[in-house]
Amino acid sequence: MTVVGPFGLSLRDDALDADVRAGMAAVEQGLLEATKSDVPFITQTARHLVEAGGKRFRPLLTLLAAQFGDPYAPGVVPAAVVVELTHLATLYHDDVMDEATLRRGAASANARWDNSVAILTGDFLFSRASNILADLGPEAVRIQAEAFERLVTGQILETTGPAPDNDPIAHYLDVIAGKTGSLIAVSGRFGAMMSGADERTVDILTQYGERIGTAFQLADDVLDIASDTSESGKTPGTDLREGVPTLPVLYLRARGGGQDADDVRLRELLDGDLSDDARHAEALRLLRAHPALERARRDTVRYADEAHTLLSGLPAIPARAALEDLCTAVVHRAG
């Protein structure tokens, strides 16, 4: 028996499969309970993205990390619900900032209702996550607060852009570490911590989460350029259209003012108005064929390899093999 997780990940051990199936079912139930309000409209908006599905990458990581202690400990599933609620809340806010119209193959909340409803729904989900956290103890609250600070800081850094004396690529990787790596690191940390794993194991799984989280986001950015809508569930080139610099674009710009005709044309398109569908399509086509995209793929592989190496310090149990497979799956996704 196997359970299919993010990116087609399959668990090859029957006992682990059963544990994760049961855990994920409990997480789904917890998400439904956490998004239920006495106001029916709030329930509808809060469950909009829950019911749209998603990879559930963060709660899966929490459940796998818990395998290194007691996976049935009472705090494991609530912690997994917390990280997914936090992630969902950020998606509502991200879609407002990006003016996105599609999320997980469905209309985004801001497109279906309006920006105010989307923002307030995100705030509602943050409040529900905080309520669950309160029962997990002050240390869990502190960890989540620090991660949330990093997440918001990453978003602000992305919005403001690098300072004149900062390397844009280093700035971008700092943004990714904050926006994505921080919460995925907490997913691994919470799973290990709530299961009663030893401090060394908690530290390894925290570091693993940070690196696989960065690889995950870099793969997502590569996919945004390289895929079509059916693969990603989002409109391809959303960041490109909005002028959000991702790693392939930054690598292109770092090449300087070369005279290659495609480079010149691509820079001209990126410096201009990409709200025009024809210009946007041309920019996507040129960027998909550009060496900068392959260089971004190589960075994805590097972070995934670092995450994989960290796992050598953990016991060789089925959960470790699953985490190793997750590194491979993330890289394959960017391929």
mmCIF file of N, CA and C in Angstrom, residues 140-232:
data_model
loop_
_atom_site.group_PDB
_atom_site.id
_atom_site.type_symbol
_atom_site.label_atom_id
_atom_site.label_comp_id
_atom_site.label_asym_id
_atom_site.label_seq_id
_atom_site.Cartn_x
_atom_site.Cartn_y
_atom_site.Cartn_z
ATOM 1 N N ALA A 140 6.066 26.617 21.786
ATOM 2 C CA ALA A 140 5.497 26.523 20.437
ATOM 3 C C ALA A 140 5.043 27.891 19.951
ATOM 4 N N VAL A 141 4.448 28.674 20.837
ATOM 5 C CA VAL A 141 4.012 30.022 20.475
ATOM 6 C C VAL A 141 5.209 30.879 20.072
ATOM 7 N N ARG A 142 6.286 30.771 20.839
ATOM 8 C CA ARG A 142 7.494 31.562 20.539
ATOM 9 C C ARG A 142 8.083 31.156 19.188
ATOM 10 N N ILE A 143 8.181 29.856 18.941
ATOM 11 C CA ILE A 143 8.739 29.367 17.678
ATOM 12 C C ILE A 143 7.917 29.867 16.499
ATOM 13 N N GLN A 144 6.595 29.762 16.630
ATOM 14 C CA GLN A 144 5.716 30.212 15.552
ATOM 15 C C GLN A 144 5.831 31.718 15.344
ATOM 16 N N ALA A 145 5.924 32.472 16.442
ATOM 17 C CA ALA A 145 6.033 33.928 16.334
ATOM 18 C C ALA A 145 7.315 34.328 15.616
ATOM 19 N N GLU A 146 8.420 33.649 15.951
ATOM 20 C CA GLU A 146 9.693 33.961 15.298
ATOM 21 C C GLU A 146 9.637 33.616 13.810
ATOM 22 N N ALA A 147 9.023 32.486 13.489
ATOM 23 C CA ALA A 147 8.896 32.103 12.080
ATOM 24 C C ALA A 147 8.009 33.085 11.334
ATOM 25 N N PHE A 148 6.934 33.523 11.979
ATOM 26 C CA PHE A 148 6.023 34.460 11.327
ATOM 27 C C PHE A 148 6.708 35.799 11.087
ATOM 28 N N GLU A 149 7.556 36.206 12.032
ATOM 29 C CA GLU A 149 8.336 37.434 11.826
ATOM 30 C C GLU A 149 9.245 37.287 10.608
ATOM 31 N N ARG A 150 9.900 36.131 10.496
ATOM 32 C CA ARG A 150 10.763 35.892 9.333
ATOM 33 C C ARG A 150 9.946 35.882 8.044
ATOM 34 N N LEU A 151 8.777 35.285 8.087
ATOM 35 C CA LEU A 151 7.924 35.201 6.910
ATOM 36 C C LEU A 151 7.523 36.599 6.433
ATOM 37 N N VAL A 152 7.072 37.412 7.373
ATOM 38 C CA VAL A 152 6.655 38.771 7.020
ATOM 39 C C VAL A 152 7.844 39.607 6.561
ATOM 40 N N THR A 153 8.970 39.438 7.234
ATOM 41 C CA THR A 153 10.175 40.160 6.830
ATOM 42 C C THR A 153 10.564 39.797 5.405
ATOM 43 N N GLY A 154 10.491 38.507 5.085
ATOM 44 C CA GLY A 154 10.789 38.079 3.720
ATOM 45 C C GLY A 154 9.864 38.715 2.709
ATOM 46 N N GLN A 155 8.580 38.812 3.063
ATOM 47 C CA GLN A 155 7.627 39.431 2.142
ATOM 48 C C GLN A 155 7.917 40.913 1.966
ATOM 49 N N ILE A 156 8.263 41.589 3.050
ATOM 50 C CA ILE A 156 8.596 43.020 2.959
ATOM 51 C C ILE A 156 9.857 43.221 2.127
ATOM 52 N N LEU A 157 10.872 42.371 2.356
ATOM 53 C CA LEU A 157 12.108 42.479 1.564
ATOM 54 C C LEU A 157 11.821 42.268 0.083
ATOM 55 N N GLU A 158 10.926 41.340 -0.230
ATOM 56 C CA GLU A 158 10.568 41.137 -1.627
ATOM 57 C C GLU A 158 9.879 42.372 -2.189
ATOM 58 N N THR A 159 9.028 42.987 -1.389
ATOM 59 C CA THR A 159 8.268 44.152 -1.846
ATOM 60 C C THR A 159 9.168 45.361 -2.060
ATOM 61 N N THR A 160 10.124 45.562 -1.143
ATOM 62 C CA THR A 160 10.979 46.751 -1.220
ATOM 63 C C THR A 160 12.150 46.550 -2.170
ATOM 64 N N GLY A 161 12.571 45.310 -2.369
ATOM 65 C CA GLY A 161 13.700 45.041 -3.252
ATOM 66 C C GLY A 161 15.028 45.243 -2.541
ATOM 67 N N PRO A 162 16.135 44.843 -3.175
ATOM 68 C CA PRO A 162 17.450 44.962 -2.534
ATOM 69 C C PRO A 162 17.921 46.413 -2.456
ATOM 70 N N ALA A 163 18.712 46.689 -1.428
ATOM 71 C CA ALA A 163 19.362 48.003 -1.337
ATOM 72 C C ALA A 163 20.384 48.130 -2.461
ATOM 73 N N PRO A 164 20.750 49.366 -2.819
ATOM 74 C CA PRO A 164 21.680 49.570 -3.950
ATOM 75 C C PRO A 164 22.989 48.799 -3.823
ATOM 76 N N ASP A 165 23.470 48.599 -2.573
ATOM 77 C CA ASP A 165 24.753 47.923 -2.392
ATOM 78 C C ASP A 165 24.601 46.431 -2.112
ATOM 79 N N ASN A 166 23.382 45.896 -2.239
ATOM 80 C CA ASN A 166 23.149 44.478 -1.989
ATOM 81 C C ASN A 166 23.146 43.684 -3.292
ATOM 82 N N ASP A 167 23.677 42.466 -3.219
ATOM 83 C CA ASP A 167 23.622 41.560 -4.359
ATOM 84 C C ASP A 167 22.173 41.095 -4.545
ATOM 85 N N PRO A 168 21.568 41.349 -5.697
ATOM 86 C CA PRO A 168 20.167 40.977 -5.892
ATOM 87 C C PRO A 168 19.893 39.487 -5.727
ATOM 88 N N ILE A 169 20.852 38.650 -6.096
ATOM 89 C CA ILE A 169 20.642 37.207 -5.973
ATOM 90 C C ILE A 169 20.674 36.781 -4.507
ATOM 91 N N ALA A 170 21.636 37.311 -3.747
ATOM 92 C CA ALA A 170 21.679 37.014 -2.314
ATOM 93 C C ALA A 170 20.417 37.536 -1.620
ATOM 94 N N HIS A 171 19.962 38.708 -2.026
ATOM 95 C CA HIS A 171 18.733 39.276 -1.481
ATOM 96 C C HIS A 171 17.554 38.347 -1.770
ATOM 97 N N TYR A 172 17.479 37.853 -2.979
ATOM 98 C CA TYR A 172 16.386 36.969 -3.370
ATOM 99 C C TYR A 172 16.373 35.699 -2.529
ATOM 100 N N LEU A 173 17.548 35.112 -2.310
ATOM 101 C CA LEU A 173 17.616 33.889 -1.512
ATOM 102 C C LEU A 173 17.240 34.159 -0.055
ATOM 103 N N ASP A 174 17.558 35.352 0.450
ATOM 104 C CA ASP A 174 17.101 35.741 1.792
ATOM 105 C C ASP A 174 15.578 35.835 1.834
ATOM 106 N N VAL A 175 14.998 36.376 0.774
ATOM 107 C CA VAL A 175 13.539 36.470 0.690
ATOM 108 C C VAL A 175 12.915 35.082 0.739
ATOM 109 N N ILE A 176 13.453 34.158 -0.048
ATOM 110 C CA ILE A 176 12.925 32.798 -0.110
ATOM 111 C C ILE A 176 13.046 32.109 1.245
ATOM 112 N N ALA A 177 14.189 32.274 1.898
ATOM 113 C CA ALA A 177 14.392 31.660 3.209
ATOM 114 C C ALA A 177 13.351 32.156 4.205
ATOM 115 N N GLY A 178 13.015 33.446 4.127
ATOM 116 C CA GLY A 178 12.019 33.992 5.032
ATOM 117 C C GLY A 178 10.606 33.604 4.662
ATOM 118 N N LYS A 179 10.239 33.817 3.408
ATOM 119 C CA LYS A 179 8.857 33.594 2.977
ATOM 120 C C LYS A 179 8.442 32.126 3.010
ATOM 121 N N THR A 180 9.366 31.237 2.653
ATOM 122 C CA THR A 180 9.011 29.823 2.520
ATOM 123 C C THR A 180 9.785 28.934 3.480
ATOM 124 N N GLY A 181 11.099 29.101 3.531
ATOM 125 C CA GLY A 181 11.911 28.227 4.366
ATOM 126 C C GLY A 181 11.542 28.270 5.831
ATOM 127 N N SER A 182 11.161 29.446 6.334
ATOM 128 C CA SER A 182 10.913 29.587 7.772
ATOM 129 C C SER A 182 9.765 28.705 8.251
ATOM 130 N N LEU A 183 8.645 28.698 7.537
ATOM 131 C CA LEU A 183 7.483 27.927 7.981
ATOM 132 C C LEU A 183 7.684 26.429 7.751
ATOM 133 N N ILE A 184 8.395 26.063 6.682
ATOM 134 C CA ILE A 184 8.662 24.644 6.454
ATOM 135 C C ILE A 184 9.665 24.131 7.481
ATOM 136 N N ALA A 185 10.612 24.967 7.902
ATOM 137 C CA ALA A 185 11.505 24.599 8.996
ATOM 138 C C ALA A 185 10.715 24.345 10.272
ATOM 139 N N VAL A 186 9.725 25.188 10.542
ATOM 140 C CA VAL A 186 8.874 24.996 11.718
ATOM 141 C C VAL A 186 8.079 23.696 11.604
ATOM 142 N N SER A 187 7.668 23.334 10.397
ATOM 143 C CA SER A 187 6.923 22.084 10.214
ATOM 144 C C SER A 187 7.742 20.894 10.692
ATOM 145 N N GLY A 188 9.009 20.835 10.261
ATOM 146 C CA GLY A 188 9.871 19.764 10.725
ATOM 147 C C GLY A 188 10.157 19.860 12.213
ATOM 148 N N ARG A 189 10.365 21.076 12.691
ATOM 149 C CA ARG A 189 10.682 21.268 14.110
ATOM 150 C C ARG A 189 9.509 20.879 14.996
ATOM 151 N N PHE A 190 8.318 21.318 14.638
ATOM 152 C CA PHE A 190 7.143 20.980 15.437
ATOM 153 C C PHE A 190 6.914 19.472 15.483
ATOM 154 N N GLY A 191 7.041 18.796 14.338
ATOM 155 C CA GLY A 191 6.808 17.362 14.318
ATOM 156 C C GLY A 191 7.748 16.633 15.250
ATOM 157 N N ALA A 192 9.038 16.962 15.164
ATOM 158 C CA ALA A 192 10.025 16.315 16.022
ATOM 159 C C ALA A 192 9.820 16.702 17.480
ATOM 160 N N MET A 193 9.598 17.973 17.731
ATOM 161 C CA MET A 193 9.469 18.469 19.101
ATOM 162 C C MET A 193 8.234 17.901 19.793
ATOM 163 N N MET A 194 7.083 17.931 19.093
ATOM 164 C CA MET A 194 5.841 17.448 19.701
ATOM 165 C C MET A 194 5.867 15.940 19.929
ATOM 166 N N SER A 195 6.696 15.231 19.161
ATOM 167 C CA SER A 195 6.788 13.782 19.326
ATOM 168 C C SER A 195 7.746 13.382 20.442
ATOM 169 N N GLY A 196 8.462 14.366 21.006
ATOM 170 C CA GLY A 196 9.406 14.071 22.076
ATOM 171 C C GLY A 196 10.769 13.623 21.595
ATOM 172 N N ALA A 197 11.095 13.880 20.329
ATOM 173 C CA ALA A 197 12.415 13.514 19.817
ATOM 174 C C ALA A 197 13.503 14.296 20.540
ATOM 175 N N ASP A 198 14.729 13.761 20.531
ATOM 176 C CA ASP A 198 15.820 14.437 21.227
ATOM 177 C C ASP A 198 16.214 15.721 20.502
ATOM 178 N N GLU A 199 16.958 16.544 21.217
ATOM 179 C CA GLU A 199 17.293 17.887 20.716
ATOM 180 C C GLU A 199 18.072 17.846 19.405
ATOM 181 N N ARG A 200 18.993 16.888 19.272
ATOM 182 C CA ARG A 200 19.775 16.780 18.043
ATOM 183 C C ARG A 200 18.868 16.468 16.859
ATOM 184 N N THR A 201 17.916 15.586 17.040
ATOM 185 C CA THR A 201 16.983 15.234 15.973
ATOM 186 C C THR A 201 16.120 16.423 15.600
ATOM 187 N N VAL A 202 15.650 17.151 16.607
ATOM 188 C CA VAL A 202 14.857 18.353 16.345
ATOM 189 C C VAL A 202 15.654 19.343 15.508
ATOM 190 N N ASP A 203 16.931 19.519 15.857
ATOM 191 C CA ASP A 203 17.774 20.465 15.122
ATOM 192 C C ASP A 203 17.979 20.021 13.675
ATOM 193 N N ILE A 204 18.240 18.736 13.456
ATOM 194 C CA ILE A 204 18.446 18.231 12.095
ATOM 195 C C ILE A 204 17.198 18.437 11.250
ATOM 196 N N LEU A 205 16.045 18.124 11.807
ATOM 197 C CA LEU A 205 14.806 18.231 11.030
ATOM 198 C C LEU A 205 14.407 19.688 10.803
ATOM 199 N N THR A 206 14.811 20.571 11.701
ATOM 200 C CA THR A 206 14.596 22.004 11.481
ATOM 201 C C THR A 206 15.451 22.484 10.305
ATOM 202 N N GLN A 207 16.742 22.113 10.330
ATOM 203 C CA GLN A 207 17.635 22.505 9.240
ATOM 204 C C GLN A 207 17.195 21.881 7.917
ATOM 205 N N TYR A 208 16.771 20.628 7.979
ATOM 206 C CA TYR A 208 16.257 19.958 6.774
ATOM 207 C C TYR A 208 15.075 20.750 6.203
ATOM 208 N N GLY A 209 14.144 21.137 7.065
ATOM 209 C CA GLY A 209 12.987 21.893 6.610
ATOM 210 C C GLY A 209 13.366 23.211 5.966
ATOM 211 N N GLU A 210 14.345 23.884 6.530
ATOM 212 C CA GLU A 210 14.803 25.163 5.963
ATOM 213 C C GLU A 210 15.320 24.975 4.547
ATOM 214 N N ARG A 211 16.126 23.933 4.354
ATOM 215 C CA ARG A 211 16.733 23.721 3.037
ATOM 216 C C ARG A 211 15.744 23.154 2.027
ATOM 217 N N ILE A 212 14.951 22.185 2.448
ATOM 218 C CA ILE A 212 13.985 21.641 1.499
ATOM 219 C C ILE A 212 12.928 22.690 1.182
ATOM 220 N N GLY A 213 12.670 23.589 2.131
ATOM 221 C CA GLY A 213 11.739 24.682 1.878
ATOM 222 C C GLY A 213 12.255 25.644 0.820
ATOM 223 N N THR A 214 13.545 25.952 0.896
ATOM 224 C CA THR A 214 14.140 26.818 -0.123
ATOM 225 C C THR A 214 14.129 26.128 -1.484
ATOM 226 N N ALA A 215 14.485 24.840 -1.498
ATOM 227 C CA ALA A 215 14.445 24.080 -2.749
ATOM 228 C C ALA A 215 13.031 24.022 -3.305
ATOM 229 N N PHE A 216 12.072 23.843 -2.424
ATOM 230 C CA PHE A 216 10.664 23.782 -2.813
ATOM 231 C C PHE A 216 10.236 25.071 -3.504
ATOM 232 N N GLN A 217 10.628 26.224 -2.936
ATOM 233 C CA GLN A 217 10.223 27.496 -3.526
ATOM 234 C C GLN A 217 10.942 27.761 -4.842
ATOM 235 N N LEU A 218 12.234 27.423 -4.892
ATOM 236 C CA LEU A 218 12.955 27.597 -6.150
ATOM 237 C C LEU A 218 12.348 26.716 -7.238
ATOM 238 N N ALA A 219 11.959 25.494 -6.869
ATOM 239 C CA ALA A 219 11.299 24.613 -7.833
ATOM 240 C C ALA A 219 9.965 25.203 -8.276
ATOM 241 N N ASP A 220 9.251 25.808 -7.334
ATOM 242 C CA ASP A 220 7.966 26.422 -7.655
ATOM 243 C C ASP A 220 8.156 27.580 -8.627
ATOM 244 N N ASP A 221 9.210 28.365 -8.423
ATOM 245 C CA ASP A 221 9.473 29.490 -9.317
ATOM 246 C C ASP A 221 9.897 29.017 -10.708
ATOM 247 N N VAL A 222 10.692 27.955 -10.758
ATOM 248 C CA VAL A 222 11.063 27.382 -12.049
ATOM 249 C C VAL A 222 9.818 26.853 -12.753
ATOM 250 N N LEU A 223 8.959 26.164 -11.990
ATOM 251 C CA LEU A 223 7.734 25.606 -12.551
ATOM 252 C C LEU A 223 6.820 26.708 -13.074
ATOM 253 N N ASP A 224 6.799 27.829 -12.395
ATOM 254 C CA ASP A 224 5.943 28.942 -12.809
ATOM 255 C C ASP A 224 6.312 29.432 -14.209
ATOM 256 N N ILE A 225 7.582 29.320 -14.536
ATOM 257 C CA ILE A 225 8.040 29.722 -15.874
ATOM 258 C C ILE A 225 7.916 28.570 -16.857
ATOM 259 N N ALA A 226 8.285 27.365 -16.413
ATOM 260 C CA ALA A 226 8.461 26.261 -17.353
ATOM 261 C C ALA A 226 7.191 25.470 -17.635
ATOM 262 N N SER A 227 6.166 25.602 -16.781
ATOM 263 C CA SER A 227 4.992 24.741 -16.902
ATOM 264 C C SER A 227 3.829 25.461 -17.565
ATOM 265 N N ASP A 228 2.752 24.685 -17.767
ATOM 266 C CA ASP A 228 1.491 25.306 -18.153
ATOM 267 C C ASP A 228 0.553 25.300 -16.955
ATOM 268 N N THR A 229 -0.630 25.874 -17.111
ATOM 269 C CA THR A 229 -1.554 26.025 -15.991
ATOM 270 C C THR A 229 -1.952 24.689 -15.397
ATOM 271 N N SER A 230 -2.129 23.668 -16.208
ATOM 272 C CA SER A 230 -2.595 22.378 -15.713
ATOM 273 C C SER A 230 -1.589 21.731 -14.778
ATOM 274 N N GLU A 231 -0.303 22.021 -14.958
ATOM 275 C CA GLU A 231 0.718 21.444 -14.091
ATOM 276 C C GLU A 231 0.819 22.188 -12.764
ATOM 277 N N SER A 232 0.789 23.511 -12.796
ATOM 278 C CA SER A 232 1.069 24.299 -11.596
ATOM 279 C C SER A 232 -0.170 24.710 -10.830
#
